[in-house]
């Protein structure tokens, strides 16, 4: 059994084809892997981030980590930028 055979059982043939087009990496999964709605949602995430490349992904990671860095250092973005520009 191919991993592609698992997807139409859960989502239907046409939706499974579109999902694999968005995320071809799904074809490399083990056939016994669990297939659920998270698989479908992840395919949308992959299709959104693939055109960004590694630099875009690093930028997204940096932007997403700003609140954690602020919480850890107790320095807000405004304080940080004011210290840089001397304001």
mmCIF file of C-alpha atoms in Angstrom:
data_model
loop_
_atom_site.group_PDB
_atom_site.id
_atom_site.type_symbol
_atom_site.label_atom_id
_atom_site.label_comp_id
_atom_site.label_asym_id
_atom_site.label_seq_id
_atom_site.Cartn_x
_atom_site.Cartn_y
_atom_site.Cartn_z
ATOM 1 C CA UNK A 1 0.000 0.000 0.000
ATOM 2 C CA UNK A 2 1.307 3.408 -0.968
ATOM 3 C CA UNK A 3 0.907 6.385 1.320
ATOM 4 C CA UNK A 4 -1.134 8.051 -1.441
ATOM 5 C CA UNK A 5 -3.733 5.282 -1.008
ATOM 6 C CA UNK A 6 -4.433 6.441 2.565
ATOM 7 C CA UNK A 7 -5.449 9.984 1.694
ATOM 8 C CA UNK A 8 -8.508 9.334 -0.526
ATOM 9 C CA UNK A 9 -9.979 7.134 2.222
ATOM 10 C CA UNK A 10 -10.014 10.119 4.574
ATOM 11 C CA UNK A 11 -10.511 13.104 2.253
ATOM 12 C CA UNK A 12 -11.776 11.838 -1.116
ATOM 13 C CA UNK A 13 -9.725 11.427 -4.291
ATOM 14 C CA UNK A 14 -9.804 15.019 -5.628
ATOM 15 C CA UNK A 15 -9.062 16.666 -2.282
ATOM 16 C CA UNK A 16 -6.267 14.137 -1.660
ATOM 17 C CA UNK A 17 -4.708 15.009 -5.033
ATOM 18 C CA UNK A 18 -4.813 18.731 -4.227
ATOM 19 C CA UNK A 19 -3.322 18.069 -0.790
ATOM 20 C CA UNK A 20 -0.392 16.120 -2.280
ATOM 21 C CA UNK A 21 0.193 18.859 -4.862
ATOM 22 C CA UNK A 22 0.462 21.391 -2.018
ATOM 23 C CA UNK A 23 2.774 19.123 -0.001
ATOM 24 C CA UNK A 24 4.583 16.467 -2.081
ATOM 25 C CA UNK A 25 6.515 15.452 1.024
ATOM 26 C CA UNK A 26 3.426 13.547 2.121
ATOM 27 C CA UNK A 27 4.315 10.870 -0.408
ATOM 28 C CA UNK A 28 7.412 10.010 1.617
ATOM 29 C CA UNK A 29 5.438 9.180 4.760
ATOM 30 C CA UNK A 30 5.044 5.606 5.935
ATOM 31 C CA UNK A 31 1.804 3.989 4.778
ATOM 32 C CA UNK A 32 0.911 3.207 8.382
ATOM 33 C CA UNK A 33 1.088 6.873 9.405
ATOM 34 C CA UNK A 34 -2.021 8.383 10.957
ATOM 35 C CA UNK A 35 -4.021 10.499 8.506
ATOM 36 C CA UNK A 36 -6.347 13.108 10.002
ATOM 37 C CA UNK A 37 -7.459 16.698 9.475
ATOM 38 C CA UNK A 38 -4.118 17.970 10.778
ATOM 39 C CA UNK A 39 -2.506 16.422 7.688
ATOM 40 C CA UNK A 40 -4.758 18.546 5.491
ATOM 41 C CA UNK A 41 -4.115 21.709 7.532
ATOM 42 C CA UNK A 42 -0.361 21.156 7.419
ATOM 43 C CA UNK A 43 -0.476 20.895 3.627
ATOM 44 C CA UNK A 44 -1.875 24.449 3.509
ATOM 45 C CA UNK A 45 0.943 25.646 5.778
ATOM 46 C CA UNK A 46 3.550 24.010 3.570
ATOM 47 C CA UNK A 47 2.065 25.508 0.413
ATOM 48 C CA UNK A 48 2.125 28.967 2.028
ATOM 49 C CA UNK A 49 5.719 28.804 3.258
ATOM 50 C CA UNK A 50 7.373 26.938 0.369
ATOM 51 C CA UNK A 51 7.728 30.027 -1.890
ATOM 52 C CA UNK A 52 9.334 32.002 0.945
ATOM 53 C CA UNK A 53 12.517 29.931 0.922
ATOM 54 C CA UNK A 54 14.883 29.547 3.859
ATOM 55 C CA UNK A 55 15.350 33.305 4.352
ATOM 56 C CA UNK A 56 11.598 33.851 4.565
ATOM 57 C CA UNK A 57 11.213 31.005 7.039
ATOM 58 C CA UNK A 58 13.983 32.424 9.209
ATOM 59 C CA UNK A 59 12.275 35.826 9.119
ATOM 60 C CA UNK A 60 8.955 34.264 10.165
ATOM 61 C CA UNK A 61 10.704 32.422 13.000
ATOM 62 C CA UNK A 62 12.384 35.639 14.144
ATOM 63 C CA UNK A 63 9.101 37.553 14.112
ATOM 64 C CA UNK A 64 7.286 34.779 15.957
ATOM 65 C CA UNK A 65 9.972 34.664 18.655
ATOM 66 C CA UNK A 66 9.833 38.407 19.494
ATOM 67 C CA UNK A 67 7.240 38.012 22.299
ATOM 68 C CA UNK A 68 9.268 35.217 23.889
ATOM 69 C CA UNK A 69 12.450 37.304 23.739
ATOM 70 C CA UNK A 70 10.634 40.307 25.239
ATOM 71 C CA UNK A 71 9.297 38.151 28.070
ATOM 72 C CA UNK A 72 12.695 36.602 28.761
ATOM 73 C CA UNK A 73 14.685 39.853 28.725
ATOM 74 C CA UNK A 74 11.998 42.225 30.097
ATOM 75 C CA UNK A 75 12.919 44.670 27.325
ATOM 76 C CA UNK A 76 10.130 45.833 25.017
ATOM 77 C CA UNK A 77 10.577 46.503 21.310
ATOM 78 C CA UNK A 78 10.162 50.232 21.920
ATOM 79 C CA UNK A 79 12.878 50.292 24.590
ATOM 80 C CA UNK A 80 15.204 48.285 22.373
ATOM 81 C CA UNK A 81 14.795 50.544 19.350
ATOM 82 C CA UNK A 82 15.026 53.695 21.478
ATOM 83 C CA UNK A 83 18.355 52.495 22.866
ATOM 84 C CA UNK A 84 19.657 51.897 19.332
ATOM 85 C CA UNK A 85 18.666 55.252 17.866
ATOM 86 C CA UNK A 86 19.538 57.141 21.054
ATOM 87 C CA UNK A 87 16.050 58.420 21.780
#
